[in-house]
Coordinates of C-alpha atoms and ligand atoms in Angstrom, one line a residue:
X6 CA 144.8 133.8 64.7
X7 CA 145.5 134.1 68.4
X8 CA 143.5 136.3 70.9
X9 CA 145.2 139.5 71.8
X10 CA 146.8 138.1 75.0
X11 CA 144.7 139.9 78.5
X12 CA 146.5 142.6 80.5
X13 CA 145.5 143.8 84.0
X14 CA 146.6 146.6 85.5
X15 CA 146.9 145.9 90.4
X16 CA 147.6 148.7 92.7
X17 CA 147.7 148.0 96.0
X18 CA 147.6 150.8 99.5
X19 CA 145.8 150.2 101.6
X20 CA 147.8 150.5 104.7
X21 CA 152.0 151.0 104.4
X22 CA 153.4 149.8 101.9
X23 CA 153.1 150.4 97.3
X24 CA 152.0 148.6 94.7
X25 CA 151.2 147.9 91.4
X26 CA 151.2 144.7 88.8
X27 CA 150.4 143.3 85.7
X28 CA 148.8 140.1 85.6
X29 CA 147.8 138.1 82.3
X30 CA 144.0 136.3 82.7
X31 CA 146.0 133.1 82.7
X32 CA 147.6 134.7 86.4
X33 CA 151.2 135.1 85.1
X34 CA 152.4 137.8 86.7
X35 CA 154.8 139.5 84.7
X36 CA 155.3 142.3 87.0
X37 CA 155.0 142.7 90.8
X38 CA 156.6 146.2 92.0
X39 CA 156.4 146.8 95.7
X40 CA 157.9 150.0 97.0
X41 CA 157.6 149.8 101.3
X42 CA 157.7 152.4 103.5
X43 CA 158.8 150.6 106.6
X44 CA 162.2 153.1 106.1
X45 CA 159.2 155.6 107.1
X46 CA 157.4 154.4 109.7
X47 CA 160.2 152.5 112.2
X48 CA 160.8 155.2 114.2
X49 CA 157.5 154.7 115.2
X50 CA 157.1 151.4 115.6
X51 CA 154.5 151.0 113.3
X52 CA 153.0 152.7 111.1
X53 CA 151.5 156.4 110.6
X54 CA 148.1 157.2 109.2
X55 CA 149.6 160.4 107.9
X56 CA 152.6 160.3 107.0
X57 CA 151.6 156.7 104.5
X58 CA 149.1 158.1 102.5
X59 CA 151.6 161.8 101.6
X60 CA 154.3 158.5 100.9
X61 CA 151.8 156.3 98.6
X62 CA 150.6 159.6 96.9
X63 CA 154.7 160.4 96.5
X64 CA 155.4 156.8 95.1
X65 CA 151.8 155.5 92.9
X66 CA 152.7 156.7 89.6
X67 CA 156.2 155.8 89.4
X68 CA 155.5 152.4 90.6
X69 CA 153.3 151.7 88.1
X70 CA 155.2 153.1 85.6
X71 CA 157.8 150.8 87.1
X72 CA 155.1 147.6 87.4
X73 CA 154.3 148.9 83.0
X74 CA 157.9 148.7 81.9
X75 CA 158.6 146.1 83.5
X76 CA 155.6 143.5 81.7
X77 CA 156.9 145.4 78.6
X78 CA 152.8 146.7 78.5
X79 CA 151.6 150.0 77.5
X80 CA 148.3 151.4 79.1
X81 CA 147.0 151.1 75.1
X82 CA 146.8 147.1 76.5
X83 CA 145.3 146.9 79.3
X84 CA 142.6 145.4 79.5
X85 CA 140.5 146.1 83.3
X86 CA 142.4 147.7 86.1
X87 CA 141.6 146.7 89.7
X88 CA 142.5 149.1 92.9
X89 CA 141.8 147.7 96.4
X90 CA 139.3 149.2 98.5
X91 CA 138.7 147.7 101.7
X92 CA 139.9 147.6 104.4
X93 CA 142.8 149.7 105.3
X94 CA 143.4 153.5 106.4
X95 CA 141.4 155.6 104.5
X96 CA 143.3 158.4 103.3
X97 CA 146.0 155.2 101.8
X98 CA 143.3 153.8 100.4
X99 CA 141.9 156.7 98.3
X100 CA 145.2 157.6 97.3
X101 CA 145.6 153.7 95.6
X102 CA 141.2 154.3 93.6
X103 CA 142.4 157.8 93.1
X104 CA 144.7 156.8 90.4
X105 CA 142.8 153.4 89.4
X106 CA 139.5 155.6 89.0
X107 CA 141.8 158.4 86.8
X108 CA 143.2 155.3 84.6
X109 CA 140.2 153.8 84.1
X110 CA 137.7 156.8 82.8
X111 CA 140.7 158.3 80.5
X112 CA 141.8 154.4 79.4
X113 CA 137.1 154.0 78.8
X114 CA 138.2 150.4 80.5
X115 CA 136.7 149.2 83.6
X116 CA 137.9 149.1 87.3
X117 CA 137.8 146.7 89.5
X118 CA 136.3 146.8 93.7
X119 CA 139.4 144.4 95.4
X120 CA 138.7 143.2 99.4
X121 CA 142.3 143.3 100.4
X122 CA 141.7 140.1 102.2
X123 CA 140.5 138.2 99.2
X124 CA 143.6 139.1 98.1
X125 CA 145.4 138.1 100.6
X126 CA 143.5 134.5 100.4
X127 CA 144.1 134.7 96.4
X128 CA 147.1 134.8 96.4
X129 CA 147.1 130.9 97.2
X130 CA 144.9 129.8 94.3
X131 CA 147.7 132.1 92.6
X132 CA 150.4 129.6 92.5
X133 CA 148.8 126.6 92.1
X134 CA 147.1 124.8 88.3
X135 CA 144.1 123.3 89.8
X136 CA 141.1 125.1 92.0
X137 CA 141.5 124.4 95.4
X138 CA 138.1 126.3 96.8
X139 CA 136.4 125.2 98.5
X140 CA 139.0 125.3 101.6
X141 CA 139.1 126.4 104.9
X142 CA 141.1 130.3 104.5
X143 CA 143.4 131.9 107.3
X144 CA 144.6 135.2 106.7
X145 CA 147.1 135.7 109.2
X146 CA 148.9 139.9 109.1
X147 CA 148.9 143.3 110.7
X148 CA 145.1 143.5 110.6
X149 CA 143.8 139.9 110.8
X150 CA 144.0 137.3 112.0
X151 CA 140.9 136.1 110.7
X152 CA 139.7 132.4 109.7
X153 CA 137.1 131.9 106.3
X154 CA 134.7 129.5 104.4
X155 CA 136.6 129.8 101.0
X156 CA 133.5 128.5 98.2
X157 CA 134.3 127.4 94.7
X158 CA 132.7 130.9 93.4
X159 CA 135.7 132.7 96.1
X160 CA 132.8 133.8 98.8
X161 CA 134.5 134.2 101.6
X162 CA 132.5 134.0 104.6
X163 CA 134.6 134.8 108.0
X164 CA 134.1 131.9 110.6
X165 CA 136.3 133.3 113.2
X166 CA 138.2 136.1 114.3
X167 CA 140.5 137.6 116.7
X168 CA 138.6 139.4 119.4
X169 CA 141.8 141.6 120.2
X170 CA 145.0 141.9 118.6
X171 CA 145.9 140.2 114.8
X172 CA 149.3 137.8 115.0
X173 CA 151.4 140.5 113.2
X174 CA 150.6 143.4 115.6
X175 CA 152.2 140.9 118.3
X176 CA 154.7 140.5 116.4
X177 CA 154.6 144.6 115.7
X178 CA 154.3 145.1 119.5
X179 CA 155.8 142.4 121.5
X180 CA 159.0 143.7 118.7
X181 CA 158.7 146.8 120.9
X182 CA 159.6 145.3 123.8
X183 CA 162.1 143.2 122.8
X184 CA 163.9 146.8 121.6
X185 CA 164.1 144.5 117.6
X186 CA 163.5 146.5 114.4
X187 CA 160.3 147.1 112.2
X188 CA 158.8 146.3 111.1
X189 CA 158.0 143.2 114.1
X190 CA 157.4 138.7 111.7
X191 CA 161.2 139.2 110.6
X192 CA 162.8 140.7 113.9
X193 CA 161.7 138.4 116.0
X194 CA 161.7 134.9 113.4
X195 CA 165.8 136.3 113.4
X196 CA 166.6 137.0 116.6
X197 CA 164.1 133.1 117.7
X198 CA 167.1 131.6 115.6
X199 CA 169.4 131.2 119.0
X200 CA 166.5 131.5 121.7
X201 CA 164.9 128.2 123.0
X202 CA 161.6 127.9 122.5
X203 CA 160.5 126.3 125.7
X204 CA 161.6 128.5 128.1
X205 CA 159.3 130.6 128.5
X206 CA 155.3 128.8 128.5
X207 CA 153.1 131.4 127.2
X208 CA 149.7 130.3 127.3
X209 CA 148.1 129.5 124.4
X210 CA 144.8 131.5 124.0
X211 CA 141.9 129.9 123.2
X212 CA 143.4 126.8 122.1
X213 CA 141.4 124.0 122.8
X214 CA 138.1 126.8 123.6
X215 CA 135.5 124.8 121.1
X216 CA 134.4 129.0 119.2
X217 CA 136.8 129.3 116.4
X218 CA 138.2 132.5 117.8
X219 CA 142.0 133.6 119.0
X220 CA 142.9 136.5 121.8
X221 CA 147.0 137.5 122.1
X222 CA 146.5 140.4 123.8
X223 CA 147.1 139.7 127.0
X224 CA 150.0 137.6 125.5
X225 CA 151.8 140.5 124.4
X226 CA 150.5 141.7 128.5
X227 CA 153.3 138.3 129.4
X228 CA 156.0 138.7 127.1
X229 CA 155.9 142.2 128.8
X230 CA 156.0 140.8 132.5
X231 CA 158.8 138.9 131.8
X232 CA 160.5 141.4 129.4
X233 CA 160.3 144.1 131.4
X234 CA 158.8 143.6 134.9
X235 CA 154.3 144.3 136.4
X236 CA 154.5 147.0 137.7
X237 CA 152.7 145.2 140.7
X238 CA 155.8 143.1 141.5
X239 CA 157.6 143.5 143.9
X240 CA 161.1 141.1 142.5
X241 CA 162.3 142.7 138.5
X242 CA 163.0 139.7 136.0
X243 CA 166.6 139.7 135.3
X244 CA 168.9 141.4 133.0
X245 CA 167.2 142.5 129.5
X246 CA 170.3 140.0 128.0
X247 CA 170.4 138.9 123.8
X248 CA 170.0 135.7 125.4
X249 CA 166.6 136.5 127.3
X250 CA 165.9 138.3 124.5
X251 CA 166.0 135.5 121.8
X252 CA 164.4 133.4 124.0
X253 CA 162.0 135.3 124.5
X254 CA 161.1 135.5 120.5
X255 CA 161.4 132.1 120.0
X256 CA 158.7 131.3 122.9
X257 CA 156.8 133.7 121.9
X258 CA 156.7 132.5 118.3
X259 CA 156.6 129.1 119.5
X260 CA 153.0 130.6 120.9
X261 CA 151.4 132.0 118.2
X262 CA 152.2 129.1 115.9
X263 CA 150.9 126.6 117.9
X264 CA 147.4 128.5 118.3
X265 CA 146.8 129.3 114.4
X266 CA 148.1 125.3 113.6
X267 CA 145.5 124.5 116.0
X268 CA 142.6 127.0 115.4
X269 CA 143.6 125.8 111.5
X270 CA 142.6 121.8 112.7
X271 CA 140.2 123.0 114.5
X272 CA 138.5 124.5 111.4
X273 CA 139.7 121.4 108.5
X274 CA 137.6 119.1 111.5
X275 CA 134.4 121.5 111.6
X276 CA 134.1 121.8 108.5
X277 CA 135.1 118.6 107.8
X278 CA 137.7 120.6 105.0
X279 CA 140.5 118.9 102.9
X280 CA 142.4 122.1 101.4
X281 CA 143.6 124.5 103.7
X282 CA 144.5 127.9 102.5
X283 CA 146.8 131.1 104.5
X284 CA 148.1 134.0 103.5
X285 CA 148.9 137.6 105.2
X286 CA 151.9 139.1 106.0
X287 CA 151.9 136.3 108.9
X288 CA 152.0 133.2 106.6
X289 CA 156.1 134.7 106.1
X290 CA 157.1 133.3 108.9
X291 CA 159.7 130.5 108.6
X292 CA 158.4 128.4 112.2
X293 CA 154.5 128.5 111.3
X294 CA 155.3 127.2 107.6
X295 CA 157.2 125.1 108.9
X296 CA 154.4 123.3 111.2
X297 CA 151.6 123.6 108.7
X298 CA 153.5 121.5 106.3
X299 CA 154.2 118.8 108.5
X300 CA 150.4 119.3 110.2
X301 CA 148.4 118.8 107.0
X302 CA 151.7 115.6 106.2
X303 CA 150.3 114.5 108.8
X304 CA 145.9 115.0 108.3
X305 CA 146.3 114.1 105.0
X306 CA 144.7 117.4 103.9
X307 CA 146.8 119.7 101.2
X308 CA 148.1 123.1 102.2
X309 CA 147.9 125.6 99.9
X310 CA 150.5 128.8 100.8
X311 CA 152.2 131.6 99.0
X312 CA 155.3 132.1 98.9
X313 CA 156.7 134.9 100.8
X314 CA 156.6 137.2 98.6
X315 CA 153.1 137.2 97.7
X316 CA 152.1 136.6 101.3
X317 CA 153.1 139.4 102.4
X318 CA 151.6 143.1 100.8
X319 CA 151.6 142.9 97.1
X320 CA 149.3 144.2 93.6
X321 CA 149.2 141.1 92.3
X322 CA 146.9 139.5 95.4
X323 CA 144.2 142.4 93.2
X324 CA 143.5 139.4 90.1
X325 CA 140.8 137.7 91.8
X326 CA 140.4 141.3 89.6
X327 CA 139.6 138.5 86.4
X328 CA 137.1 136.5 88.6
X329 CA 135.0 139.3 89.6
X330 CA 135.3 141.4 85.5
X331 CA 133.6 138.0 84.1
X332 CA 131.1 138.4 86.7
X333 CA 130.3 142.2 85.6
X334 CA 131.0 142.9 88.7
X335 CA 132.8 146.6 87.1
X336 CA 132.4 149.6 89.3
X337 CA 130.4 152.7 88.4
X338 CA 133.5 156.1 88.9
X339 CA 131.4 157.3 92.2
X340 CA 133.4 153.7 94.6
X341 CA 134.2 154.2 97.2
X342 CA 136.9 153.4 99.9
X343 CA 135.7 152.1 103.1
X344 CA 138.9 151.5 105.5
X345 CA 136.5 148.8 108.2
X346 CA 138.5 146.3 109.7
X347 CA 135.5 143.4 109.5
X348 CA 134.9 142.1 106.1
Ligands
LIG62 O1 150.2 140.7 104.8 P1 150.3 142.2 105.2 O2 151.7 143.2 104.6 O3 150.0 143.9 105.8 C1 149.1 143.1 106.4 O4 148.3 143.0 105.5 O5 149.2 143.8 108.1 O6 151.0 141.4 107.1 C2 152.2 142.5 107.7 C3 152.1 141.6 108.9 C4 153.7 143.1 109.9 O7 152.8 142.9 111.5 C5 154.6 141.8 110.2 O8 155.2 141.8 111.3 C6 154.0 140.6 109.2 O9 153.0 140.7 109.0 N1 155.4 139.6 109.2 C7 155.7 138.4 109.5 C8 157.1 138.0 109.3 N2 157.3 138.8 107.8 C9 156.0 139.9 107.4 N3 155.5 138.2 110.6 C10 155.9 136.8 111.0 N4 157.4 136.3 110.9 C11 157.5 136.7 109.6 N5 158.3 136.6 108.8
LIG63 ZN1 147.8 142.8 103.4

């Protein structure tokens, strides 16, 4: 007789997306519901933590309901509950964790804590038929620009990071400077289509540095000065026309992509790896995907990059919980969140 199918309910609420997904043991995503709060945060040009927590509270149960309905799975059929508990905004994480704990306790199911960053890397594995690890991993999102050594046993060791802003944060801040929409990544990508990426030769910070580190704060200031002027300079820049915005967006995007691709190449060479996996919201960027693909082809390495909807925050990527369950890593009901940024 066939074994009954096993189902994982995964919950994600670390920042401003309320998300739930149902994933089978063999990694089929039966549903992946994401309720974005962009409309609530866009007028502030960034996520307002208190607003995010309140919105999670309102949305978490309907989102879980939708995920189960779309999957055609009932609460009784679930095998385990997974939840992202770190890193993220403390109030936001707590809403997801409380929902997950309540379900685990009332249904008497194992509760599994997932790290949001390992989820971003695991999203790459989910779309592959063969194991991709060991690999060099890049997580490039609103909160992180980190390089990892990813082992076959799903251990992720940090080998490089930004010393200031994350790449996604730079996209968001530069979009705000240029008067573009929030979140900045997709808005800059769109504006850049009409621009000249060579118009402004911005500095590629640390690109030639032997250390695996990033810095995007100086680039953001460089764009600010070209767009709105330098308070110390006598001459003010020309008016910020649509053409100039497009050139600034294209030049900024080109700079970030050059640095990210260059640093991945450096990490692959340093550790002599032949697989690169890339996750996080910025990995949805079309130019970055194209350049990484070209680099991988030329270098003869395997590039694993999740489809765009698995790069931005979602709950399906918490399916790494199946692995934790197999290892017996079941959380107690006094599980707490760990908001801290560095893993
Ligand atoms: O992974 P994510 O959804 O949330 C965090 O964990 O931070 O990443 C969000 C970030 C935002 O900064 C957003 O501007 C950026 O990903 N992003 C993009 C694109 N889509 C989202 N950046 C560049 N190009 C995109 N197409
Ligand atoms: Zn994320």
